[in-house]
């Protein structure tokens, strides 16, 4: 049987706080790393990262919101600040931030986290809703910031994308590459710094067009998804895929692209934004419930 780290999670006030793994694998053997890693996030990407890093034997602490921050950003931003008071931030070798929230909320979180980190620690930020260079501009030490991203579910992908900002040190990029590759168990492909990177950007654009088609009454959700799966051989229909990724995450990608590029083709469909604000999905279930229905993808 394949060994995996055991994560103990206590939930309070809508957060799983904290998930901890001490680097020990089942059977009592010691993991291959002594890095201390903190994960802060919400949505399926944060949960998948926690599970993968734990299985890889990282010494992990995690705070993952059970509901997306976009629904109540002020309340949950305050909750993030309170949670950070419960750990000694300067003791972590790396911090990963993966929120599917709007730019202003992510900015406040990045600023709050980075000023508390140790001087040599890595800061890895999801580059799905903001470019690495912009995220780094919010930091005291922009050279330590690296972006990453992929399209969930992690079990279905063979690579994770990464990007350096204009001020990222080459040594930092090398350290981040090694950590992501070991922790996520995927090849790391470096791409140009841009909101959404490559694959997440393209998938979000397809989802957005499908949301417009649904909003305009061109077809029902199930028919749109069936047509795309049969016609393009996609693993999911675009609306189903949005539910798997997280509607709030798709909306954050599109909003980030629209803010960066200023082109109407990136403007999120009003239906997408309404679902994100309400914490709802196209098919009425959160993405983790859908994963369980398929037998799980974590």
Coordinates of C-alpha atoms in Angstrom, one line a residue:
X1 CA 0.0 0.0 0.0
X2 CA 1.3 3.4 -0.9
X3 CA 2.2 5.4 2.2
X4 CA 0.8 8.9 2.8
X5 CA 1.1 11.5 5.5
X6 CA -1.8 11.7 8.0
X7 CA -3.3 15.2 8.4
X8 CA -5.1 16.1 11.5
X9 CA -7.7 18.8 11.0
X10 CA -9.9 20.8 13.4
X11 CA -12.6 23.0 12.0
X12 CA -13.8 26.3 13.5
X13 CA -15.7 29.3 12.2
X14 CA -15.8 28.0 8.7
X15 CA -12.1 27.0 8.5
X16 CA -10.2 23.8 8.6
X17 CA -7.6 25.0 11.1
X18 CA -5.0 23.8 11.1
X19 CA -4.2 20.8 9.1
X20 CA -0.8 19.5 10.3
X21 CA 1.6 16.9 9.0
X22 CA 4.9 16.4 10.9
X23 CA 6.7 14.8 7.9
X24 CA 6.0 11.3 9.2
X25 CA 4.4 8.8 6.8
X26 CA 2.2 5.9 7.7
X27 CA 4.1 3.1 9.3
X28 CA 6.3 5.6 11.2
X29 CA 8.9 6.2 8.5
X30 CA 10.3 9.8 8.2
X31 CA 9.5 11.8 5.1
X32 CA 12.2 13.1 2.7
X33 CA 12.0 16.7 3.6
X34 CA 12.5 18.9 6.7
X35 CA 10.9 22.0 5.1
X36 CA 8.2 23.6 7.2
X37 CA 5.4 24.7 4.9
X38 CA 2.3 26.8 5.5
X39 CA -0.7 26.7 3.1
X40 CA -3.4 29.4 3.2
X41 CA -6.3 29.2 0.8
X42 CA -9.8 28.3 -0.1
X43 CA -11.4 26.1 -2.8
X44 CA -10.4 22.9 -4.4
X45 CA -6.9 24.0 -5.4
X46 CA -5.9 24.7 -1.8
X47 CA -7.3 21.4 -0.6
X48 CA -5.5 19.4 -3.3
X49 CA -2.3 21.2 -2.5
X50 CA -2.6 20.3 1.2
X51 CA -3.2 16.7 0.5
X52 CA -0.4 16.4 -2.0
X53 CA 2.2 18.2 0.1
X54 CA 1.1 16.0 3.1
X55 CA 1.5 12.8 1.1
X56 CA 5.0 14.0 0.0
X57 CA 6.1 14.2 3.6
X58 CA 6.3 18.0 4.0
X59 CA 6.0 19.4 7.6
X60 CA 2.8 21.1 6.9
X61 CA 0.4 23.5 8.6
X62 CA -2.7 24.6 6.6
X63 CA -5.6 26.9 7.0
X64 CA -8.2 26.3 4.3
X65 CA -11.5 28.1 4.2
X66 CA -14.5 25.8 3.8
X67 CA -16.3 28.5 1.8
X68 CA -14.8 30.9 -0.8
X69 CA -13.6 34.3 0.5
X70 CA -15.4 36.1 -2.3
X71 CA -18.8 35.5 -0.6
X72 CA -17.9 37.5 2.5
X73 CA -14.5 39.1 1.9
X74 CA -14.3 41.4 4.8
X75 CA -15.3 38.9 7.4
X76 CA -13.0 36.2 6.0
X77 CA -10.1 38.6 5.6
X78 CA -10.3 39.4 9.3
X79 CA -10.5 35.6 9.9
X80 CA -7.2 35.2 8.0
X81 CA -5.5 37.8 10.2
X82 CA -6.7 36.1 13.3
X83 CA -5.6 32.7 12.1
X84 CA -2.1 34.0 11.4
X85 CA -1.9 35.0 15.1
X86 CA -2.0 31.4 16.0
X87 CA 1.2 30.3 14.3
X88 CA 4.8 31.6 14.3
X89 CA 5.1 32.8 10.7
X90 CA 8.9 33.3 10.8
X91 CA 9.5 29.6 11.4
X92 CA 8.2 28.5 7.9
X93 CA 10.5 27.8 5.0
X94 CA 7.8 28.4 2.5
X95 CA 4.3 29.8 2.4
X96 CA 1.8 28.9 -0.4
X97 CA -1.2 31.2 -0.9
X98 CA -4.1 29.9 -3.0
X99 CA -7.3 32.0 -2.7
X100 CA -9.9 32.3 -5.5
X101 CA -10.7 35.8 -4.3
X102 CA -10.8 39.2 -5.9
X103 CA -7.5 41.1 -6.3
X104 CA -8.1 43.5 -3.4
X105 CA -8.6 40.7 -0.9
X106 CA -5.6 38.7 -2.2
X107 CA -3.5 41.9 -1.9
X108 CA -4.3 42.4 1.7
X109 CA -3.6 38.7 2.5
X110 CA -0.2 38.7 0.6
X111 CA 0.9 41.9 2.4
X112 CA -0.1 40.6 5.8
X113 CA 1.6 37.2 5.2
X114 CA 4.8 38.5 3.6
X115 CA 5.6 41.0 6.3
X116 CA 5.4 38.2 9.0
X117 CA 7.6 35.7 7.1
X118 CA 11.2 34.9 7.8
X119 CA 13.8 36.7 5.5
X120 CA 14.8 33.5 3.6
X121 CA 11.3 32.0 3.2
X122 CA 9.7 31.4 -0.2
X123 CA 6.4 32.9 -1.0
X124 CA 4.4 31.0 -3.7
X125 CA 1.3 32.7 -4.8
X126 CA -1.5 31.3 -7.1
X127 CA -1.1 33.2 -10.3
X128 CA -4.6 32.5 -11.5
X129 CA -6.1 35.8 -10.6
X130 CA -3.0 38.1 -10.4
X131 CA 0.3 38.2 -12.2
X132 CA 3.5 37.3 -10.2
X133 CA 5.0 40.7 -10.8
X134 CA 1.9 42.5 -9.4
X135 CA 1.8 40.1 -6.4
X136 CA 5.5 40.8 -5.7
X137 CA 4.9 44.5 -5.9
X138 CA 2.8 44.2 -2.7
X139 CA 5.8 42.7 -0.8
X140 CA 8.8 44.0 1.0
X141 CA 11.0 41.4 -0.6
X142 CA 9.6 40.9 -4.2
X143 CA 12.5 38.7 -5.1
X144 CA 11.1 35.8 -3.1
X145 CA 7.8 35.6 -4.9
X146 CA 7.0 32.8 -7.4
X147 CA 3.6 32.1 -9.1
X148 CA 2.0 28.7 -9.8
X149 CA -1.2 27.3 -11.2
X150 CA -3.0 24.4 -12.7
X151 CA -6.6 23.4 -13.6
X152 CA -8.2 21.0 -11.1
X153 CA -8.5 18.1 -10.5
X154 CA -4.8 17.6 -9.8
X155 CA -5.2 13.8 -10.4
X156 CA -5.9 14.5 -14.1
X157 CA -2.9 16.8 -14.8
X158 CA 0.6 15.8 -15.6
X159 CA 2.2 19.3 -15.1
X160 CA 1.9 22.4 -12.9
X161 CA 2.7 25.8 -14.4
X162 CA 5.1 28.2 -12.7
X163 CA 6.2 31.7 -13.5
X164 CA 8.7 34.2 -12.2
X165 CA 8.0 37.9 -11.7
X166 CA 10.3 40.6 -13.1
X167 CA 12.1 40.8 -9.8
X168 CA 12.2 37.1 -8.8
X169 CA 15.7 35.8 -8.0
X170 CA 16.9 32.8 -10.1
X171 CA 17.8 31.0 -6.9
X172 CA 14.3 31.5 -5.6
X173 CA 12.9 30.1 -8.8
X174 CA 15.1 27.0 -8.5
X175 CA 14.1 26.4 -4.9
X176 CA 10.4 26.8 -5.8
X177 CA 10.8 24.4 -8.8
X178 CA 12.3 21.7 -6.6
X179 CA 9.6 22.1 -3.9
X180 CA 6.6 22.1 -6.3
X181 CA 7.9 19.1 -8.2
X182 CA 8.6 17.1 -5.1
X183 CA 5.5 18.3 -3.2
X184 CA 2.9 18.0 -6.0
X185 CA 4.5 15.1 -7.9
X186 CA 4.1 16.7 -11.3
X187 CA 6.5 18.1 -13.9
X188 CA 6.9 21.9 -13.6
X189 CA 6.5 23.9 -16.8
X190 CA 7.8 27.5 -16.6
X191 CA 5.7 30.1 -18.6
X192 CA 5.7 33.8 -19.1
X193 CA 4.2 35.8 -16.2
X194 CA 0.6 36.6 -16.9
X195 CA -2.7 36.3 -15.1
X196 CA -4.0 32.8 -15.4
X197 CA -0.8 31.5 -16.9
X198 CA -1.6 29.2 -20.0
X199 CA -4.0 26.4 -19.5
X200 CA -6.1 28.0 -16.7
X201 CA -6.5 31.1 -18.8
X202 CA -7.8 29.1 -21.8
X203 CA -10.1 26.9 -19.8
X204 CA -11.6 30.0 -18.1
X205 CA -12.3 31.6 -21.5
X206 CA -14.2 28.5 -22.6
X207 CA -16.2 28.5 -19.4
X208 CA -17.0 32.2 -19.8
X209 CA -18.3 31.7 -23.3
X210 CA -20.5 28.8 -22.1
X211 CA -21.8 30.9 -19.2
X212 CA -22.8 33.6 -21.7
X213 CA -24.5 31.0 -23.9
X214 CA -26.4 29.7 -20.9
X215 CA -27.3 33.2 -19.8
X216 CA -28.6 34.0 -23.3
X217 CA -30.8 30.9 -23.4
X218 CA -29.0 29.2 -26.3
X219 CA -29.1 25.9 -24.5
X220 CA -29.6 24.3 -21.1
X221 CA -26.6 23.6 -18.9
X222 CA -26.6 19.9 -19.4
X223 CA -27.0 20.2 -23.2
X224 CA -24.1 22.7 -23.4
X225 CA -21.9 20.4 -21.5
X226 CA -22.9 17.3 -23.4
X227 CA -22.3 19.1 -26.8
X228 CA -18.8 20.2 -25.7
X229 CA -17.8 16.8 -24.3
X230 CA -18.9 15.0 -27.4
X231 CA -17.8 17.6 -29.9
X232 CA -14.3 18.5 -28.4
X233 CA -13.5 15.4 -26.4
X234 CA -13.0 17.6 -23.3
X235 CA -12.9 15.6 -20.0
X236 CA -15.7 17.8 -18.6
X237 CA -18.3 20.1 -20.1
X238 CA -17.3 23.7 -19.5
X239 CA -20.0 24.4 -16.9
X240 CA -19.3 21.2 -15.1
X241 CA -15.6 22.1 -15.2
X242 CA -16.4 25.4 -13.6
X243 CA -18.0 23.6 -10.7
X244 CA -15.0 21.4 -10.3
X245 CA -12.5 24.3 -10.4
X246 CA -14.7 26.6 -8.4
X247 CA -16.9 29.3 -10.0
X248 CA -15.2 31.9 -7.8
X249 CA -11.8 30.8 -9.1
X250 CA -12.9 31.0 -12.7
X251 CA -14.3 34.5 -12.1
X252 CA -11.1 35.6 -10.4
X253 CA -9.0 34.5 -13.4
X254 CA -11.3 36.4 -15.8
X255 CA -11.4 39.5 -13.6
X256 CA -7.6 39.4 -13.3
X257 CA -7.3 39.1 -17.1
X258 CA -9.7 41.9 -17.7
X259 CA -7.9 44.2 -15.3
X260 CA -4.5 43.4 -16.8
X261 CA -5.5 43.4 -20.5
X262 CA -8.5 45.8 -20.5
X263 CA -10.2 43.8 -23.3
X264 CA -13.9 42.9 -23.3
X265 CA -13.2 39.3 -24.3
X266 CA -12.0 38.7 -20.8
X267 CA -15.0 40.3 -19.0
X268 CA -16.7 37.7 -16.8
X269 CA -20.3 36.8 -17.7
X270 CA -22.7 38.4 -15.2
X271 CA -24.1 34.9 -14.4
X272 CA -20.6 33.8 -13.4
X273 CA -20.1 36.8 -11.1
X274 CA -23.5 36.3 -9.5
X275 CA -22.8 32.6 -8.7
X276 CA -19.4 33.5 -7.3
X277 CA -20.8 36.2 -5.0
X278 CA -23.6 33.8 -3.8
X279 CA -21.2 30.9 -3.3
X280 CA -23.2 28.8 -5.7
X281 CA -22.5 26.6 -8.7
X282 CA -24.0 25.7 -12.0
X283 CA -25.3 22.4 -10.8
X284 CA -26.0 23.3 -7.2
X285 CA -23.2 21.5 -5.4
X286 CA -19.8 22.6 -4.2
X287 CA -16.8 21.1 -6.0
X288 CA -15.8 18.9 -3.1
X289 CA -19.2 17.3 -3.1
X290 CA -18.9 16.6 -6.9
X291 CA -15.5 15.1 -6.3
X292 CA -16.9 12.7 -3.7
X293 CA -19.7 11.8 -6.1
X294 CA -17.1 10.8 -8.7
X295 CA -15.2 8.7 -6.3
X296 CA -12.9 11.5 -5.2
X297 CA -10.0 13.2 -7.0
X298 CA -7.8 14.2 -4.1

